[in-house]
Every structure is written in C-alpha cells, then in structure tokens.
Coordinates of C-alpha atoms in Angstrom, one line a residue:
Chain A
X1 CA 59.9 134.4 3.8
X2 CA 58.7 131.4 2.0
X3 CA 59.8 131.1 -1.5
X4 CA 57.0 130.5 -4.1
X5 CA 57.2 126.9 -5.4
X6 CA 55.2 124.8 -7.8
X7 CA 55.4 121.8 -5.4
X8 CA 52.0 120.6 -4.4
X9 CA 51.3 121.1 -0.8
X10 CA 50.3 118.1 1.6
X11 CA 48.6 118.3 4.8
X12 CA 50.5 116.3 7.5
X13 CA 47.8 113.7 7.5
X14 CA 47.9 113.4 3.7
X15 CA 51.7 113.0 3.7
X16 CA 51.6 110.6 6.6
X17 CA 49.1 108.3 5.0
X18 CA 50.8 108.6 1.6
X19 CA 54.0 107.4 3.3
X20 CA 52.0 104.6 5.0
X21 CA 50.6 103.4 1.7
X22 CA 54.1 103.5 0.1
X23 CA 55.8 101.7 2.9
X24 CA 53.1 99.0 3.2
X25 CA 53.1 98.4 -0.5
X26 CA 56.9 98.2 -0.7
X27 CA 57.4 96.1 2.5
X28 CA 54.2 94.0 2.6
X29 CA 56.1 90.9 3.6
X30 CA 59.7 91.0 4.9
X31 CA 62.1 88.9 6.9
X32 CA 64.2 90.7 9.3
X33 CA 67.0 89.5 11.5
X34 CA 67.7 91.4 14.7
X35 CA 68.2 91.2 18.4
X36 CA 65.3 91.6 20.7
X37 CA 65.4 94.6 22.9
X38 CA 63.0 96.3 25.3
X39 CA 60.5 93.4 25.2
X40 CA 57.2 94.3 26.9
X41 CA 54.0 92.3 27.2
X42 CA 51.0 94.6 27.6
X43 CA 48.1 93.6 29.8
X44 CA 46.0 93.4 26.6
X45 CA 48.2 90.5 25.5
X46 CA 49.9 92.4 22.7
X47 CA 53.7 92.5 22.9
X48 CA 55.9 95.4 22.1
X49 CA 59.6 95.2 21.4
X50 CA 62.5 96.5 19.3
X51 CA 64.7 94.7 16.9
X52 CA 68.1 96.1 16.6
X53 CA 71.5 95.6 15.2
X54 CA 74.7 97.6 15.4
X55 CA 73.4 100.7 13.7
X56 CA 69.6 100.7 13.6
X57 CA 66.6 100.0 15.6
X58 CA 63.2 98.8 14.4
X59 CA 60.0 99.0 16.4
X60 CA 58.0 95.8 16.4
X61 CA 54.6 94.6 17.6
X62 CA 53.2 91.1 18.1
X63 CA 49.5 91.1 18.3
X64 CA 47.9 88.9 21.0
X65 CA 46.7 86.2 18.7
X66 CA 50.1 85.9 17.1
X67 CA 51.9 85.9 20.5
X68 CA 49.8 82.9 21.7
X69 CA 51.1 80.7 18.9
X70 CA 54.6 82.0 18.6
X71 CA 56.4 78.9 19.7
X72 CA 59.2 80.7 21.4
X73 CA 59.1 83.2 24.2
X74 CA 60.7 86.5 23.0
X75 CA 63.5 87.3 25.3
X76 CA 65.9 90.2 25.8
X77 CA 69.0 89.9 23.7
X78 CA 67.7 86.9 21.7
X79 CA 68.7 87.1 18.0
X80 CA 65.7 86.2 15.9
X81 CA 64.5 86.2 12.4
X82 CA 61.0 87.5 12.2
X83 CA 58.6 87.8 9.3
X84 CA 55.8 90.4 9.0
X85 CA 54.9 93.6 7.3
X86 CA 56.1 97.1 7.8
X87 CA 53.5 99.7 8.7
X88 CA 53.6 103.2 10.0
X89 CA 52.0 104.9 12.9
X90 CA 51.0 108.3 11.6
X91 CA 50.0 109.6 15.0
X92 CA 53.7 109.5 16.0
X93 CA 55.6 109.7 12.8
X94 CA 56.6 106.1 13.5
X95 CA 57.2 102.9 11.5
X96 CA 57.3 99.5 12.8
X97 CA 57.0 95.8 11.8
X98 CA 54.0 93.7 12.7
X99 CA 55.4 90.3 13.4
X100 CA 53.7 87.2 12.1
X101 CA 56.2 84.7 13.1
X102 CA 59.4 84.5 14.9
X103 CA 62.3 82.0 14.9
X104 CA 65.5 82.1 16.8
X105 CA 68.3 83.1 14.5
X106 CA 70.4 80.0 14.3
X107 CA 71.6 77.5 16.9
X108 CA 74.4 79.7 18.1
X109 CA 72.0 82.3 19.3
X110 CA 69.7 79.7 20.8
X111 CA 72.6 78.1 22.7
X112 CA 73.8 81.5 23.9
X113 CA 70.3 82.2 25.2
X114 CA 70.2 78.8 26.8
X115 CA 73.5 79.3 28.5
X116 CA 72.5 82.7 29.8
X117 CA 69.2 81.3 31.1
X118 CA 70.9 78.4 32.7
X119 CA 73.3 80.8 34.5
X120 CA 70.5 82.9 35.7
X121 CA 68.4 80.0 37.1
X122 CA 71.5 78.4 38.6
X123 CA 72.3 81.7 40.4
X124 CA 68.8 81.4 41.9
X125 CA 69.8 78.1 43.3
X126 CA 67.2 76.1 41.3
X127 CA 69.8 73.5 40.2
X128 CA 71.5 73.1 43.6
X129 CA 72.5 69.6 44.6
X130 CA 71.0 70.0 48.0
X131 CA 67.6 70.4 46.4
X132 CA 67.8 66.9 44.8
X133 CA 65.5 64.4 46.3
X134 CA 66.2 60.7 46.5
X135 CA 64.1 58.5 44.3
X136 CA 61.8 56.0 46.2
X137 CA 63.2 52.5 46.2
X138 CA 59.9 51.0 45.2
X139 CA 57.2 53.5 44.1
X140 CA 53.6 52.4 44.2
X141 CA 52.4 55.0 41.7
X142 CA 54.4 56.4 38.8
X143 CA 53.3 59.7 37.1
X144 CA 54.4 60.0 33.5
X145 CA 54.2 63.3 31.7
X146 CA 54.7 62.9 27.9
X147 CA 52.8 62.5 24.7
X148 CA 50.1 59.9 24.9
X149 CA 51.1 58.6 21.5
X150 CA 54.4 57.5 20.1
X151 CA 57.3 55.4 21.2
X152 CA 58.1 57.2 24.4
X153 CA 55.2 56.1 26.5
X154 CA 55.3 52.6 25.0
X155 CA 59.0 52.3 25.8
X156 CA 58.4 53.4 29.4
X157 CA 55.4 51.1 30.0
X158 CA 57.2 48.1 28.5
X159 CA 60.3 48.6 30.6
X160 CA 58.2 49.1 33.8
X161 CA 56.3 45.9 33.0
X162 CA 59.5 44.0 32.5
X163 CA 61.0 45.1 35.7
X164 CA 58.2 45.7 38.2
X165 CA 54.6 46.4 37.0
X166 CA 53.2 49.4 38.8
X167 CA 50.2 51.7 38.6
X168 CA 51.0 54.4 36.1
X169 CA 49.2 57.7 35.7
X170 CA 49.8 59.2 32.3
X171 CA 49.4 63.0 32.0
X172 CA 49.1 63.6 28.3
X173 CA 50.9 66.8 27.0
X174 CA 52.1 68.3 23.8
X175 CA 55.9 67.9 23.9
X176 CA 56.8 70.4 21.2
X177 CA 55.5 73.5 19.6
X178 CA 53.0 76.0 20.7
X179 CA 51.7 75.7 24.2
X180 CA 53.8 72.6 25.1
X181 CA 55.8 74.4 27.8
X182 CA 52.7 75.6 29.6
X183 CA 51.1 72.1 29.4
X184 CA 54.2 70.4 30.8
X185 CA 54.5 72.9 33.6
X186 CA 50.8 72.5 34.4
X187 CA 51.2 68.7 34.5
X188 CA 54.1 68.8 36.9
X189 CA 52.2 71.2 39.2
X190 CA 49.0 69.2 38.8
X191 CA 50.6 65.9 39.9
X192 CA 52.1 67.7 42.9
X193 CA 48.7 69.0 43.9
X194 CA 47.2 65.5 44.2
X195 CA 47.0 64.1 47.6
X196 CA 48.9 60.9 48.4
X197 CA 46.6 57.9 48.6
X198 CA 43.6 59.7 47.1
X199 CA 41.3 58.4 44.4
X200 CA 43.7 59.8 41.9
X201 CA 46.8 59.3 44.1
X202 CA 49.8 61.6 44.0
X203 CA 52.5 59.6 42.3
X204 CA 55.6 58.6 44.3
X205 CA 57.9 59.5 41.4
X206 CA 57.4 61.5 38.2
X207 CA 58.9 60.9 34.7
X208 CA 59.0 63.8 32.3
X209 CA 59.9 62.3 28.9
X210 CA 60.3 63.1 25.3
X211 CA 62.0 61.5 22.4
X212 CA 64.9 63.0 20.5
X213 CA 64.6 66.1 18.3
X214 CA 66.2 69.3 17.2
X215 CA 67.1 72.0 19.6
X216 CA 64.0 73.8 18.6
X217 CA 61.9 70.7 19.1
X218 CA 63.2 70.3 22.6
X219 CA 62.9 74.0 23.4
X220 CA 59.8 73.7 25.6
X221 CA 61.9 71.8 28.1
X222 CA 64.2 74.8 28.3
X223 CA 61.4 77.2 29.1
X224 CA 61.6 78.9 32.4
X225 CA 58.1 77.9 33.4
X226 CA 58.9 74.2 32.9
X227 CA 62.2 74.5 34.7
X228 CA 60.7 76.2 37.7
X229 CA 57.8 73.7 37.9
X230 CA 60.3 70.8 37.9
X231 CA 62.5 72.5 40.5
X232 CA 59.5 73.1 42.7
X233 CA 58.2 69.6 42.5
X234 CA 57.8 67.8 45.8
X235 CA 57.6 64.5 44.1
X236 CA 61.0 63.2 43.0
X237 CA 61.3 63.8 39.2
X238 CA 63.2 62.1 36.5
X239 CA 63.8 64.0 33.3
X240 CA 64.3 62.0 30.1
X241 CA 64.2 64.4 27.3
X242 CA 65.8 63.8 23.9
X243 CA 68.8 61.5 23.4
X244 CA 71.7 61.2 25.6
X245 CA 73.6 64.0 23.9
X246 CA 70.8 66.5 24.2
X247 CA 70.8 68.7 27.3
X248 CA 67.8 70.8 28.3
X249 CA 67.4 72.9 31.3
X250 CA 64.8 70.6 32.9
X251 CA 67.7 68.1 33.2
X252 CA 69.4 70.5 35.6
X253 CA 66.2 71.1 37.6
X254 CA 65.2 67.4 37.8
X255 CA 66.3 65.1 40.7
X256 CA 67.7 62.6 38.2
X257 CA 68.4 62.8 34.6
X258 CA 67.9 59.8 32.4
X259 CA 69.5 59.6 29.0
X260 CA 66.4 57.9 27.4
X261 CA 62.8 57.2 28.4
X262 CA 63.6 53.5 28.8
X263 CA 66.4 54.4 31.2
X264 CA 64.0 56.6 33.2
X265 CA 61.8 53.5 33.7
X266 CA 64.8 51.6 34.9
X267 CA 65.6 54.3 37.4
X268 CA 62.0 54.4 38.6
X269 CA 61.6 50.8 39.7
X270 CA 63.9 47.9 40.7
X271 CA 63.7 44.5 39.1
X272 CA 61.1 42.5 40.9
X273 CA 62.6 39.0 40.2
X274 CA 66.0 40.3 41.5
X275 CA 64.4 41.4 44.7
X276 CA 62.5 38.1 45.0
X277 CA 65.8 36.3 44.6
X278 CA 67.5 38.6 47.1
X279 CA 64.7 38.1 49.7
X280 CA 65.0 34.3 49.1
X281 CA 68.7 34.5 49.5
X282 CA 68.3 36.4 52.8
X283 CA 65.7 33.8 53.9
X284 CA 68.2 31.0 53.2
X285 CA 71.0 32.7 55.0
X286 CA 68.7 33.5 57.9
X287 CA 67.7 29.8 58.3
X288 CA 71.3 28.6 57.8
X289 CA 72.6 31.0 60.4
X290 CA 69.9 30.1 62.9
X291 CA 70.5 26.4 62.4
X292 CA 74.2 27.0 62.9
X293 CA 73.6 29.0 66.0
X294 CA 71.5 26.2 67.4
X295 CA 74.0 23.6 66.5
X296 CA 76.8 25.5 68.1
X297 CA 74.7 25.9 71.2
X298 CA 74.0 22.1 71.3
X299 CA 77.7 21.4 70.8
X300 CA 78.6 23.7 73.7
X301 CA 76.0 22.1 76.0
X302 CA 77.3 18.7 75.1
X303 CA 80.9 19.8 75.8
X304 CA 80.0 21.3 79.1
X305 CA 78.0 18.1 80.0
X306 CA 81.1 16.0 79.4
X307 CA 83.0 18.3 81.8
X308 CA 80.5 17.5 84.6
X309 CA 81.6 14.6 86.8
X310 CA 79.3 11.6 87.1
X311 CA 77.6 11.9 90.5
X312 CA 77.3 8.1 91.0
X313 CA 81.0 7.8 90.5
X314 CA 81.6 10.6 93.0
X315 CA 79.6 8.6 95.5
X316 CA 81.3 5.4 94.7
X317 CA 84.7 7.0 95.2
X318 CA 83.5 8.4 98.6
X319 CA 82.1 5.0 99.6
X320 CA 85.4 3.4 98.7
X321 CA 87.3 5.9 100.8
X322 CA 84.8 5.4 103.7
X323 CA 85.3 1.6 103.5
X324 CA 89.0 2.0 103.5
X325 CA 88.9 4.3 106.5
X326 CA 86.6 2.0 108.4
X327 CA 88.9 -1.0 107.6
X328 CA 91.9 0.9 108.8
X329 CA 90.1 2.1 111.9
X330 CA 89.1 -1.5 112.8
X331 CA 92.7 -2.6 112.2
X332 CA 94.1 0.3 114.2
X333 CA 91.9 -0.6 117.2
X334 CA 92.9 -4.3 116.9
X335 CA 96.6 -3.3 116.7
X336 CA 96.3 -0.9 119.6
X337 CA 94.6 -3.5 121.8
X338 CA 97.3 -6.1 120.9
X339 CA 100.1 -3.6 121.5
X340 CA 98.7 -2.7 124.9
X341 CA 98.1 -6.4 125.7
X342 CA 101.7 -7.1 124.8
X343 CA 102.9 -4.2 126.9
X344 CA 100.8 -5.4 129.8
X345 CA 102.2 -8.9 129.5
X346 CA 105.7 -7.5 129.3
X347 CA 105.2 -5.5 132.5
X348 CA 103.6 -8.4 134.2
X349 CA 106.5 -10.7 133.4
X350 CA 108.8 -8.3 135.1
X351 CA 106.6 -7.9 138.2
X352 CA 108.1 -10.0 141.1
X353 CA 105.7 -12.3 143.0
X354 CA 104.4 -10.9 146.3
X355 CA 105.9 -13.8 148.2
X356 CA 109.4 -12.9 147.0
X357 CA 108.8 -9.3 148.0
X358 CA 107.5 -10.5 151.4
X359 CA 110.5 -12.8 151.9
X360 CA 112.9 -10.0 151.1
X361 CA 111.3 -7.7 153.5
X362 CA 111.2 -10.4 156.2
X363 CA 114.9 -11.1 155.6
X364 CA 115.7 -7.4 156.0
X365 CA 113.6 -7.3 159.1
X366 CA 115.5 -10.3 160.6
X367 CA 118.8 -8.7 159.8
X368 CA 117.8 -5.5 161.5
X369 CA 116.5 -7.4 164.5
X370 CA 119.8 -9.3 164.8
X371 CA 121.8 -6.1 164.5
X372 CA 119.6 -4.7 167.2
X373 CA 120.2 -7.6 169.5
X374 CA 123.9 -7.5 168.9
X375 CA 124.0 -3.7 169.5
X376 CA 122.1 -4.2 172.7
X377 CA 124.6 -6.9 173.9
X378 CA 127.5 -4.7 173.0
X379 CA 126.0 -1.7 174.9
X380 CA 125.2 -4.0 177.8
X381 CA 128.7 -5.5 177.9
X382 CA 130.2 -2.0 177.8
X383 CA 128.1 -0.9 180.6
X384 CA 128.8 -4.1 182.5
X385 CA 132.6 -3.6 182.2
X386 CA 132.2 0.0 183.1
X387 CA 130.2 -1.1 186.1
X388 CA 132.8 -3.6 187.2
X389 CA 135.5 -1.0 186.8
X390 CA 133.5 1.6 188.7
X391 CA 131.8 -0.7 191.2
X392 CA 134.5 -0.8 193.9
X393 CA 134.4 3.0 193.8
X394 CA 130.7 3.4 194.4
X395 CA 128.5 3.2 197.4
X396 CA 126.2 0.4 197.3
X397 CA 123.0 2.3 198.2
X398 CA 123.1 5.1 195.7
X399 CA 124.2 2.6 193.1
X400 CA 121.4 0.3 194.0
X401 CA 119.0 3.2 193.6
X402 CA 120.6 4.2 190.4
X403 CA 120.5 0.6 189.3
X404 CA 117.0 0.2 190.2
X405 CA 116.2 3.4 188.2
X406 CA 118.3 2.3 185.3
X407 CA 116.7 -1.2 185.4
X408 CA 113.3 0.5 185.3
X409 CA 114.4 2.7 182.4
X410 CA 115.7 -0.3 180.6
X411 CA 112.5 -2.1 181.1
X412 CA 110.5 0.9 179.8
X413 CA 112.8 1.3 176.8
X414 CA 112.6 -2.4 176.0
X415 CA 108.8 -2.2 176.2
X416 CA 108.8 0.8 173.9
X417 CA 111.2 -0.8 171.6
X418 CA 109.1 -3.9 171.4
X419 CA 105.9 -1.8 170.8
X420 CA 107.6 0.2 168.1
X421 CA 108.9 -2.9 166.4
X422 CA 105.5 -4.5 166.6
X423 CA 103.8 -1.4 165.2
X424 CA 106.3 -1.1 162.4
X425 CA 105.8 -4.8 161.5
X426 CA 102.0 -4.4 161.6
X427 CA 102.1 -1.3 159.3
X428 CA 104.3 -3.0 156.8
X429 CA 102.0 -6.0 156.8
X430 CA 99.0 -3.8 156.2
X431 CA 100.8 -2.0 153.3
X432 CA 101.8 -5.4 151.9
X433 CA 98.4 -6.7 152.1
X434 CA 97.0 -3.6 150.3
X435 CA 99.5 -3.8 147.6
X436 CA 98.8 -7.5 147.3
X437 CA 95.1 -6.8 146.7
X438 CA 95.9 -4.1 144.3
X439 CA 98.2 -6.4 142.4
X440 CA 95.5 -8.9 142.3
X441 CA 93.2 -6.4 140.7
X442 CA 95.7 -5.5 138.1
X443 CA 96.8 -9.0 137.5
X444 CA 96.9 -10.4 134.0
X445 CA 94.5 -13.0 135.2
X446 CA 91.7 -10.5 134.7
X447 CA 93.0 -9.9 131.2
X448 CA 93.0 -13.6 130.7
X449 CA 89.4 -13.7 131.7
X450 CA 88.6 -11.3 128.9
X451 CA 89.7 -14.0 126.4
X452 CA 93.4 -13.2 126.1
X453 CA 96.0 -15.9 126.6
X454 CA 99.6 -15.7 127.9
X455 CA 102.2 -17.6 126.0
X456 CA 105.4 -18.7 127.6
X457 CA 108.3 -20.5 126.1
X458 CA 110.0 -23.5 127.5
X459 CA 112.1 -21.2 129.8
X460 CA 108.9 -19.7 131.2
X461 CA 109.5 -16.3 129.4
X462 CA 106.6 -14.5 127.9
X463 CA 106.5 -14.8 124.1
X464 CA 105.8 -11.2 122.9
X465 CA 106.3 -11.6 119.2
X466 CA 105.3 -14.0 116.4
X467 CA 108.9 -13.8 115.3
X468 CA 109.8 -15.9 118.3
X469 CA 108.0 -18.8 116.9
X470 CA 110.6 -21.4 116.3
X471 CA 109.1 -24.5 114.8
X472 CA 108.6 -27.5 117.1
X473 CA 109.3 -25.6 120.3
X474 CA 106.9 -26.3 123.1
X475 CA 105.0 -23.3 124.6
X476 CA 102.7 -23.0 127.5
X477 CA 99.5 -21.1 126.9
X478 CA 98.0 -19.8 130.0
X479 CA 94.2 -19.2 130.0
X480 CA 92.4 -17.7 133.0
X481 CA 91.4 -21.1 134.1
X482 CA 94.5 -23.2 133.4
X483 CA 97.5 -23.9 131.3
X484 CA 97.9 -25.9 128.1
X485 CA 101.2 -27.0 126.6
X486 CA 101.3 -26.5 122.8
X487 CA 103.8 -27.2 120.0
X488 CA 104.6 -24.6 117.4
X489 CA 103.8 -25.7 113.9
X490 CA 106.7 -26.3 111.6
X491 CA 105.4 -23.8 109.1
X492 CA 104.7 -21.2 111.7
X493 CA 107.3 -18.6 110.8
X494 CA 106.5 -18.2 107.1
X495 CA 102.7 -18.3 107.6
X496 CA 102.9 -15.7 110.3
X497 CA 104.9 -13.5 108.0
X498 CA 102.3 -13.9 105.2
X499 CA 99.5 -13.2 107.6
X500 CA 101.1 -10.1 108.9
X501 CA 101.8 -8.8 105.4
X502 CA 98.2 -9.5 104.5
X503 CA 97.0 -7.3 107.3
X504 CA 99.0 -4.4 106.2
X505 CA 96.9 -3.9 103.1
Chain B
X1 CA 50.5 32.8 58.3
X2 CA 48.8 35.6 56.4
X3 CA 49.8 39.2 56.3
X4 CA 47.4 40.1 59.1
X5 CA 49.5 38.1 61.6
X6 CA 52.6 40.1 60.9
X7 CA 53.7 42.4 63.7
X8 CA 52.1 45.8 63.0
X9 CA 55.5 47.6 62.8
X10 CA 56.6 45.3 60.1
X11 CA 53.3 45.4 58.2
X12 CA 53.7 49.2 58.1
X13 CA 57.2 49.0 56.8
X14 CA 58.2 50.2 53.3
X15 CA 59.7 47.5 51.2
X16 CA 63.2 48.9 51.2
X17 CA 63.2 49.4 55.0
X18 CA 62.0 45.8 55.5
X19 CA 64.7 44.5 53.1
X20 CA 67.4 46.5 54.9
X21 CA 66.2 45.2 58.3
X22 CA 66.2 41.7 57.0
X23 CA 69.7 42.0 55.8
X24 CA 70.8 43.5 59.1
X25 CA 69.3 40.5 61.0
X26 CA 71.0 38.0 58.6
X27 CA 74.4 39.7 59.2
X28 CA 73.8 39.7 62.9
X29 CA 73.0 36.0 63.0
X30 CA 75.8 35.1 60.7
X31 CA 78.2 37.1 62.9
X32 CA 77.3 34.6 65.6
X33 CA 78.0 37.1 68.4
X34 CA 74.4 37.0 69.7
X35 CA 72.8 35.3 72.7
X36 CA 70.7 32.4 71.9
X37 CA 67.4 33.9 73.1
X38 CA 68.1 37.1 71.0
X39 CA 69.0 34.9 68.1
X40 CA 65.6 33.2 68.2
X41 CA 63.8 36.5 68.5
X42 CA 65.9 37.9 65.6
X43 CA 65.2 34.8 63.5
X44 CA 61.4 35.2 64.1
X45 CA 61.6 38.8 63.1
X46 CA 63.6 38.0 60.1
X47 CA 61.0 35.4 59.0
X48 CA 58.3 38.0 59.4
X49 CA 60.3 40.6 57.4
X50 CA 60.9 38.1 54.6
X51 CA 57.2 37.3 54.4
X52 CA 56.4 41.0 54.3
X53 CA 58.9 41.6 51.5
X54 CA 57.5 38.7 49.6
X55 CA 54.0 39.9 49.9
X56 CA 55.0 43.4 48.7
X57 CA 56.7 41.7 45.7
X58 CA 53.6 39.7 45.0
X59 CA 51.5 42.9 44.7
X60 CA 53.0 43.7 41.3
X61 CA 50.1 44.5 39.1
X62 CA 50.4 47.0 36.3
X63 CA 47.6 49.4 35.5
X64 CA 47.8 52.5 33.3
X65 CA 45.4 55.4 33.7
X66 CA 45.2 58.5 31.7
X67 CA 44.6 61.8 33.5
X68 CA 41.6 63.8 32.4
X69 CA 41.4 67.5 33.3
X70 CA 37.9 68.5 32.2
X71 CA 36.6 70.4 35.2
X72 CA 38.3 68.3 37.8
X73 CA 41.1 65.8 37.7
X74 CA 40.1 62.2 37.0
X75 CA 41.4 59.2 35.2
X76 CA 40.4 56.8 32.4
X77 CA 41.8 53.4 32.1
X78 CA 44.1 53.0 29.1
X79 CA 43.4 49.8 27.2
X80 CA 45.5 48.0 24.7
X81 CA 49.2 47.7 24.5
X82 CA 49.8 50.0 27.3
X83 CA 47.9 47.9 29.8
X84 CA 50.3 45.5 31.6
X85 CA 49.5 42.1 32.7
X86 CA 50.6 41.0 36.2
X87 CA 53.6 38.7 36.0
X88 CA 53.0 35.4 37.8
X89 CA 55.4 35.0 40.7
X90 CA 57.3 31.8 40.6
X91 CA 57.4 30.5 44.0
X92 CA 59.6 27.7 45.2

C-alpha cells in the first residue's frame, strides 16, 4: 500500500538528469587528492581509474586528448592531485570525475613511487652490474641525446673540443614535459638501430643529458620506457641528468653515470694532447731502450773479443818453442856423439896392443913346450931306470921286440904330438890374425879419419875431459895421419868453463 | 713512411690496442731480457705502432650533425658555436 503524498513524482530519467545538473553545477571545477587505483587504458585511448582514500572511492576518467598531454603516467598507488569536474553517468547511477590535469601529490609520494619502480626494475635485472658495458677508449662518433638549445649541448661540445674533437650526432629531444620520455626512448632506440659505419653511422658511445631541475622536471628520465630503452642499448650509454645530487632511474640503467653534462664529455673521450705526449714518451723510451740494447751488445762483443787470444802471438809462441826444441835436439846430438866418442877413446886406451897379446901367448906357448920337454925327459928317465933295473931279468929277444914296438909307438906319438902342437899353433895364429883384422876395423884410426882427434897428455894417457886442461901442459893430438904436439893455453880452464856454461842454455 | 706502409695488422688496430701494444714493447725492451734479433723486430714494430697512434691522434676533427627524422633518418650539419675547429697538432 502506497501512502498518498503531495510529493511530485519523477521518472528515473528525470531524477537522474536532475541530479546530474545539480552535481555538475555544484562541482564544476574541483581539485581532489587521492591514490590511483585500478588504472586501465582503453584501446580507444581513454583512461579509467579510481581515486581513493581511507574511506571513499571516486571513479575517474581521463579522455584520450587529456591523457596525451598529462605529463605523468598514472600509476597504481600513486597519490595525485587532480583537477576536473564531477559528472554523473545516469545509465548506471554513477558519478565520476572527468580529469583535466593530474599532478603527483607532493615529493614524498613521487619518491615513494620512484623507489617502488626502481625496486621493480632492479628485480628484473635491468640495473645489474654484469649488464654494464665498457666505454670505448677513443670513440669515433658520439651520439648526444638532449635539447638542441641551451647550455647542456654547448657544454658537451665545448668539453669534447677541448679534449678530443670528434664527430658528434645530436638527436634533439624535449627533456621535460609532455612527450619527453617517449622522444628520449625513441632517440636511444633510434641510435641503436643505425648501422656502424653507415652514412649516418651508429655512434660508439651515447650521452643522454639534461641540466638540473626539480624532481618533476627530471621525471621523464624516471619513466619506464626511457629506463628500458637505456638498459637495452647496445651502444655504451652515459647518463648525465640533472646535478650531481639528483638521481633518476636512467642513472641506474646507464653504463656510466656522469654528475654533469661536462663530466659526461670527459668520460667519453681522452685528452688528445695527453695521448700525444704519452705516445711521444713511449717513442722516446723505445729508442732509448733499443740504443741501450745495441750498446750492451757492442760492449759484450768487445769484451768477448778481448778474451780471444791473438793468433799471431800463438804462432810466435809455437815458433819459439819449435826453435828451442830444434836447438836442444842439435845440442843433444852433438853431446851424444861427443859422449860416444869419449867412451870409444876410453875403451881404446884400455885395449892392449896385438903385439903384446901375441907376445903373451907366445910366452905361454914356450912355457908349455918347456914343460912338455921336461915331462918327456922325466918319463924317459923313469923308464930308463926301470929298464936298467929290469934289464938283467929280461930276455933280450922279447925285450928287443918290445923295444922295437915301443920305439915305434914313441915315434908315432912324437909325430902326433908334433902334429897336434903344430895344428894348435896354426889355429891360434889364424884366430889372432882374424882378431887383429877386426881390431883394425874398430880402431880409433877410422874415427880419426872422420875428423876426430885423440888427445893424450905427457904421460900418454887419453885426455877425456876439458877439466884435465892444466895450463902450459903439453898434449899430443893424434889425427888420422899423424901427431902434433900442442901446449894448453894459460886461460884454458876458465874459458872452457864459460863455454860449457854457454852451451847449457 | 705513410700510413699505407704500416703492417696491415697494425693499421687495423684500434688506438687503445696499439697504445697498449706499444707500451708492452717498450717494457719488454727496457727489461733487457730479449735477444738482439727479437729486440730489433720489436723496435720496428714499436715504431710502426707509434706512427699508427700518432696518425690516429692527428685525425681529430670535430663535426656536429643534427639528426633529422622526417621519413628516414638523416643529418644536417650544425653551424655556429657548436661546430668545432680541428686543433692543430704540435709536432716536434
């Protein structure tokens, strides 16, 4: 049962549109602070999200044209201050805010967002140290991504020029505000897509630079698209964004971080004059070391040469030794001959003359003959006395026969004795004769004929030594063909001694 | 001797590699523990490396081009303050 009332009756549509008018008039332009939640970008380009705080939720829409110039990318959990107008959606009994602009709600929120994003990208490994590439020592081409106007590009070019002028490719980009992040990311990717050594060559190193500014000004360099492009760059990349105290996420993704654009230029190239000086220094050391090596070699050669004996001196030494040996040989021969001659003379002097020998033998022979005769007479006398004693007792006839036989025997024996004595004498004479001839052959006379002389003193003894030379004595010198008496010089002894000493050396 | 007479392997060397190689040769020669023939060869190579390094340092000429992206990537030369003049090399 519906109670009767004087309240006017609305259709749903009437009420909904009445509400819509009221709300839009009352909240035509509002600023709302809230945390982004459930952000969705529709394929149409429109964005849908909710703003919320502890107790309430507000639906929000960003139309495509607004979203394109928003400046920041709405992100889950980001606390923002938006401005816009409230409207309702009668079809769903809904109200929402149509956002015109959006700003991050204070630095704290921004830093919180930054930190969360940094953690997320770090967890992906984008900032890993092993991804960092070494900068080339001396790049030929340097790519610079920055604003074409302003101090940054001027600072970089000046410093490059001071250190080592290089070919610079400037990729102009907006470095803050709307669309900056997209341009910067596109420039990084674009440089990487160039081919090395082409008409527009791929740079050997990239510098992404921007001067100092507020956190919001630098925000494009915190954008994920820029950070990912920097991390993906094949070309080594130097980030120089803001002042030294500013940190943006591209700093983590870059291969090197420079505190200022000028510092980035210093990292990119070495100082040409330093290198020239270094090359010159190496050149000097090279030459000096080579010269020293050669000199040391020369000194060594010289030293070794000094160690080598002089061949001519070697020969001279050998010649001297040869001469010495020859001299001694000659002397030895002479001494030997002299010694032998002396020996011979000594032997000769002791040799008895053949006549003496003969006489001795003849004397012995005579004695033997006498003995024999005596013996014969003794035997005969014995036999005679025996005969006289026995004669009276013997018959004459047998005795006569015996006698006759004995007489015959005696005669035979006498003949044999005589023959034997004769033969003995003849044999001895022969032997004597032979010895005599032999002696003649060995006689010193033949030595004398070879030019030697035999010296005898007054007593007829052979003088064998110069030491026997007593001054004023008379010696007989026998040559092969005669004898000459000589007198020894009064100075003979001393001179002989000198002479002999002279020969020793 | 001009650059063409450099050994091909040296002519193709990056500056840093050539400088490192030169330094290595200098140290080797200064160390003195090297045979004379090797020393002569090393010295000649060192001279070639030095010449190569010098020629790379002489090639210092600054030029600034601005990337244009209308249709395809090209460049326009940037005039004025940004253009750098080659610094004359002082040679002894």
